[in-house]
């Protein structure tokens, strides 16, 4: 994960705004019960929680991922570019993009 992301999540006020925005976007997409439960600003724990939620959304509704990405404002082009440039699997790329985009929203 990018050092800027890690540093941003360590700022107490920003971390709370991040969690609030993430929850709001999941709720507005109709996936409040799949929203990540984040208890630590540790980037690995945040990433794991977001990835787990992405997997839950996919299991519940395979088209739900696109609804969630639309709500968070991640384009298909961004998704293609990130997945092409990453050794991670598609769900991992989605989780990383979600974290980065939510941080952009709150910053």
PDB file of C-alpha atoms in Angstrom:
ATOM      1  CA  UNK A   1       0.000   0.000   0.000  1.00  0.00           C
ATOM      2  CA  UNK A   2       1.184   3.508  -0.744  1.00  0.00           C
ATOM      3  CA  UNK A   3       2.987   5.258   2.174  1.00  0.00           C
ATOM      4  CA  UNK A   4       0.658   8.292   1.861  1.00  0.00           C
ATOM      5  CA  UNK A   5      -2.317   6.021   2.540  1.00  0.00           C
ATOM      6  CA  UNK A   6      -0.629   4.553   5.591  1.00  0.00           C
ATOM      7  CA  UNK A   7       0.306   7.989   6.936  1.00  0.00           C
ATOM      8  CA  UNK A   8      -3.180   9.384   6.314  1.00  0.00           C
ATOM      9  CA  UNK A   9      -4.858   6.597   8.255  1.00  0.00           C
ATOM     10  CA  UNK A  10      -2.654   7.347  11.260  1.00  0.00           C
ATOM     11  CA  UNK A  11      -4.190  10.811  11.706  1.00  0.00           C
ATOM     12  CA  UNK A  12      -6.935  10.348  14.352  1.00  0.00           C
ATOM     13  CA  UNK A  13      -9.487  12.798  12.938  1.00  0.00           C
ATOM     14  CA  UNK A  14      -8.973  11.607   9.389  1.00  0.00           C
ATOM     15  CA  UNK A  15      -9.264   7.959  10.400  1.00  0.00           C
ATOM     16  CA  UNK A  16     -12.683   8.580  11.980  1.00  0.00           C
ATOM     17  CA  UNK A  17     -13.861  10.426   8.871  1.00  0.00           C
ATOM     18  CA  UNK A  18     -12.559   7.538   6.752  1.00  0.00           C
ATOM     19  CA  UNK A  19     -14.570   4.991   8.744  1.00  0.00           C
ATOM     20  CA  UNK A  20     -17.702   7.156   8.603  1.00  0.00           C
ATOM     21  CA  UNK A  21     -17.459   7.682   4.842  1.00  0.00           C
ATOM     22  CA  UNK A  22     -16.779   4.002   4.196  1.00  0.00           C
ATOM     23  CA  UNK A  23     -19.825   2.977   6.222  1.00  0.00           C
ATOM     24  CA  UNK A  24     -21.958   5.611   4.503  1.00  0.00           C
ATOM     25  CA  UNK A  25     -20.979   4.404   1.028  1.00  0.00           C
ATOM     26  CA  UNK A  26     -21.741   0.780   1.892  1.00  0.00           C
ATOM     27  CA  UNK A  27     -25.098   1.786   3.392  1.00  0.00           C
ATOM     28  CA  UNK A  28     -26.023   3.965   0.396  1.00  0.00           C
ATOM     29  CA  UNK A  29     -25.230   1.027  -1.890  1.00  0.00           C
ATOM     30  CA  UNK A  30     -27.601  -1.223   0.032  1.00  0.00           C
ATOM     31  CA  UNK A  31     -24.869  -3.225   1.721  1.00  0.00           C
ATOM     32  CA  UNK A  32     -24.903  -1.933   5.284  1.00  0.00           C
ATOM     33  CA  UNK A  33     -24.784  -5.491   6.629  1.00  0.00           C
ATOM     34  CA  UNK A  34     -21.617  -6.182   4.598  1.00  0.00           C
ATOM     35  CA  UNK A  35     -19.830  -2.957   5.596  1.00  0.00           C
ATOM     36  CA  UNK A  36     -16.334  -3.402   7.003  1.00  0.00           C
ATOM     37  CA  UNK A  37     -15.914  -3.332  10.753  1.00  0.00           C
ATOM     38  CA  UNK A  38     -12.713  -1.383  11.315  1.00  0.00           C
ATOM     39  CA  UNK A  39     -11.324  -1.178  14.822  1.00  0.00           C
ATOM     40  CA  UNK A  40      -7.738  -0.175  14.110  1.00  0.00           C
ATOM     41  CA  UNK A  41      -5.975   2.302  11.859  1.00  0.00           C
ATOM     42  CA  UNK A  42      -3.426  -0.399  11.017  1.00  0.00           C
ATOM     43  CA  UNK A  43      -3.423  -0.497   7.205  1.00  0.00           C
ATOM     44  CA  UNK A  44      -3.248  -4.293   7.065  1.00  0.00           C
ATOM     45  CA  UNK A  45      -6.321  -4.633   9.278  1.00  0.00           C
ATOM     46  CA  UNK A  46      -8.186  -1.964   7.302  1.00  0.00           C
ATOM     47  CA  UNK A  47      -7.292  -3.720   4.041  1.00  0.00           C
ATOM     48  CA  UNK A  48      -8.356  -7.135   5.370  1.00  0.00           C
ATOM     49  CA  UNK A  49     -11.696  -5.745   6.596  1.00  0.00           C
ATOM     50  CA  UNK A  50     -12.424  -4.027   3.273  1.00  0.00           C
ATOM     51  CA  UNK A  51     -11.412  -7.128   1.292  1.00  0.00           C
ATOM     52  CA  UNK A  52     -13.644  -9.319   3.455  1.00  0.00           C
ATOM     53  CA  UNK A  53     -16.550  -6.938   2.836  1.00  0.00           C
ATOM     54  CA  UNK A  54     -15.935  -6.940  -0.912  1.00  0.00           C
ATOM     55  CA  UNK A  55     -16.091 -10.742  -0.868  1.00  0.00           C
ATOM     56  CA  UNK A  56     -19.330 -10.663   1.172  1.00  0.00           C
ATOM     57  CA  UNK A  57     -20.921  -8.229  -1.265  1.00  0.00           C
ATOM     58  CA  UNK A  58     -19.950 -10.449  -4.184  1.00  0.00           C
ATOM     59  CA  UNK A  59     -21.389 -13.553  -2.505  1.00  0.00           C
ATOM     60  CA  UNK A  60     -24.654 -11.758  -1.744  1.00  0.00           C
ATOM     61  CA  UNK A  61     -25.079 -10.098  -5.131  1.00  0.00           C
ATOM     62  CA  UNK A  62     -22.558 -10.543  -7.936  1.00  0.00           C
ATOM     63  CA  UNK A  63     -23.638  -7.267  -9.565  1.00  0.00           C
ATOM     64  CA  UNK A  64     -23.385  -5.565  -6.162  1.00  0.00           C
ATOM     65  CA  UNK A  65     -19.695  -4.878  -6.630  1.00  0.00           C
ATOM     66  CA  UNK A  66     -20.486  -2.574  -9.535  1.00  0.00           C
ATOM     67  CA  UNK A  67     -23.170  -0.764  -7.489  1.00  0.00           C
ATOM     68  CA  UNK A  68     -20.680  -0.289  -4.675  1.00  0.00           C
ATOM     69  CA  UNK A  69     -17.934   0.941  -6.991  1.00  0.00           C
ATOM     70  CA  UNK A  70     -20.364   3.341  -8.658  1.00  0.00           C
ATOM     71  CA  UNK A  71     -21.377   4.764  -5.275  1.00  0.00           C
ATOM     72  CA  UNK A  72     -17.766   5.126  -4.155  1.00  0.00           C
ATOM     73  CA  UNK A  73     -16.944   6.685  -7.542  1.00  0.00           C
ATOM     74  CA  UNK A  74     -14.452   4.222  -8.967  1.00  0.00           C
ATOM     75  CA  UNK A  75     -14.646   4.001 -12.742  1.00  0.00           C
ATOM     76  CA  UNK A  76     -14.218   0.939 -14.928  1.00  0.00           C
ATOM     77  CA  UNK A  77     -11.165   2.620 -16.432  1.00  0.00           C
ATOM     78  CA  UNK A  78      -9.556   3.025 -13.015  1.00  0.00           C
ATOM     79  CA  UNK A  79     -10.364  -0.594 -12.245  1.00  0.00           C
ATOM     80  CA  UNK A  80      -8.872  -1.847 -15.516  1.00  0.00           C
ATOM     81  CA  UNK A  81      -5.736   0.252 -15.105  1.00  0.00           C
ATOM     82  CA  UNK A  82      -5.210  -0.808 -11.480  1.00  0.00           C
ATOM     83  CA  UNK A  83      -5.793  -4.500 -12.201  1.00  0.00           C
ATOM     84  CA  UNK A  84      -3.453  -4.376 -15.199  1.00  0.00           C
ATOM     85  CA  UNK A  85      -0.672  -2.800 -13.119  1.00  0.00           C
ATOM     86  CA  UNK A  86      -1.095  -5.041 -10.073  1.00  0.00           C
ATOM     87  CA  UNK A  87       0.027  -8.582  -9.298  1.00  0.00           C
ATOM     88  CA  UNK A  88      -2.951  -8.942  -6.904  1.00  0.00           C
ATOM     89  CA  UNK A  89      -6.210 -10.649  -7.780  1.00  0.00           C
ATOM     90  CA  UNK A  90      -9.238  -8.631  -8.858  1.00  0.00           C
ATOM     91  CA  UNK A  91     -10.910  -8.476  -5.405  1.00  0.00           C
ATOM     92  CA  UNK A  92      -7.668  -7.313  -3.806  1.00  0.00           C
ATOM     93  CA  UNK A  93      -7.389  -4.551  -6.398  1.00  0.00           C
ATOM     94  CA  UNK A  94     -10.971  -3.486  -5.646  1.00  0.00           C
ATOM     95  CA  UNK A  95     -10.271  -3.352  -1.899  1.00  0.00           C
ATOM     96  CA  UNK A  96      -7.183  -1.220  -2.458  1.00  0.00           C
ATOM     97  CA  UNK A  97      -9.035   1.158  -4.796  1.00  0.00           C
ATOM     98  CA  UNK A  98     -11.860   1.529  -2.281  1.00  0.00           C
ATOM     99  CA  UNK A  99      -9.438   2.495   0.487  1.00  0.00           C
ATOM    100  CA  UNK A 100      -7.652   5.010  -1.732  1.00  0.00           C
ATOM    101  CA  UNK A 101     -10.880   6.565  -3.028  1.00  0.00           C
ATOM    102  CA  UNK A 102     -12.472   6.900   0.416  1.00  0.00           C
ATOM    103  CA  UNK A 103      -9.311   8.632   1.631  1.00  0.00           C
ATOM    104  CA  UNK A 104      -9.481  10.999  -1.335  1.00  0.00           C
ATOM    105  CA  UNK A 105     -13.077  11.820  -0.438  1.00  0.00           C
ATOM    106  CA  UNK A 106     -12.297  12.678   3.171  1.00  0.00           C
ATOM    107  CA  UNK A 107      -9.081  14.569   2.474  1.00  0.00           C
TER     108      UNK A 107
END
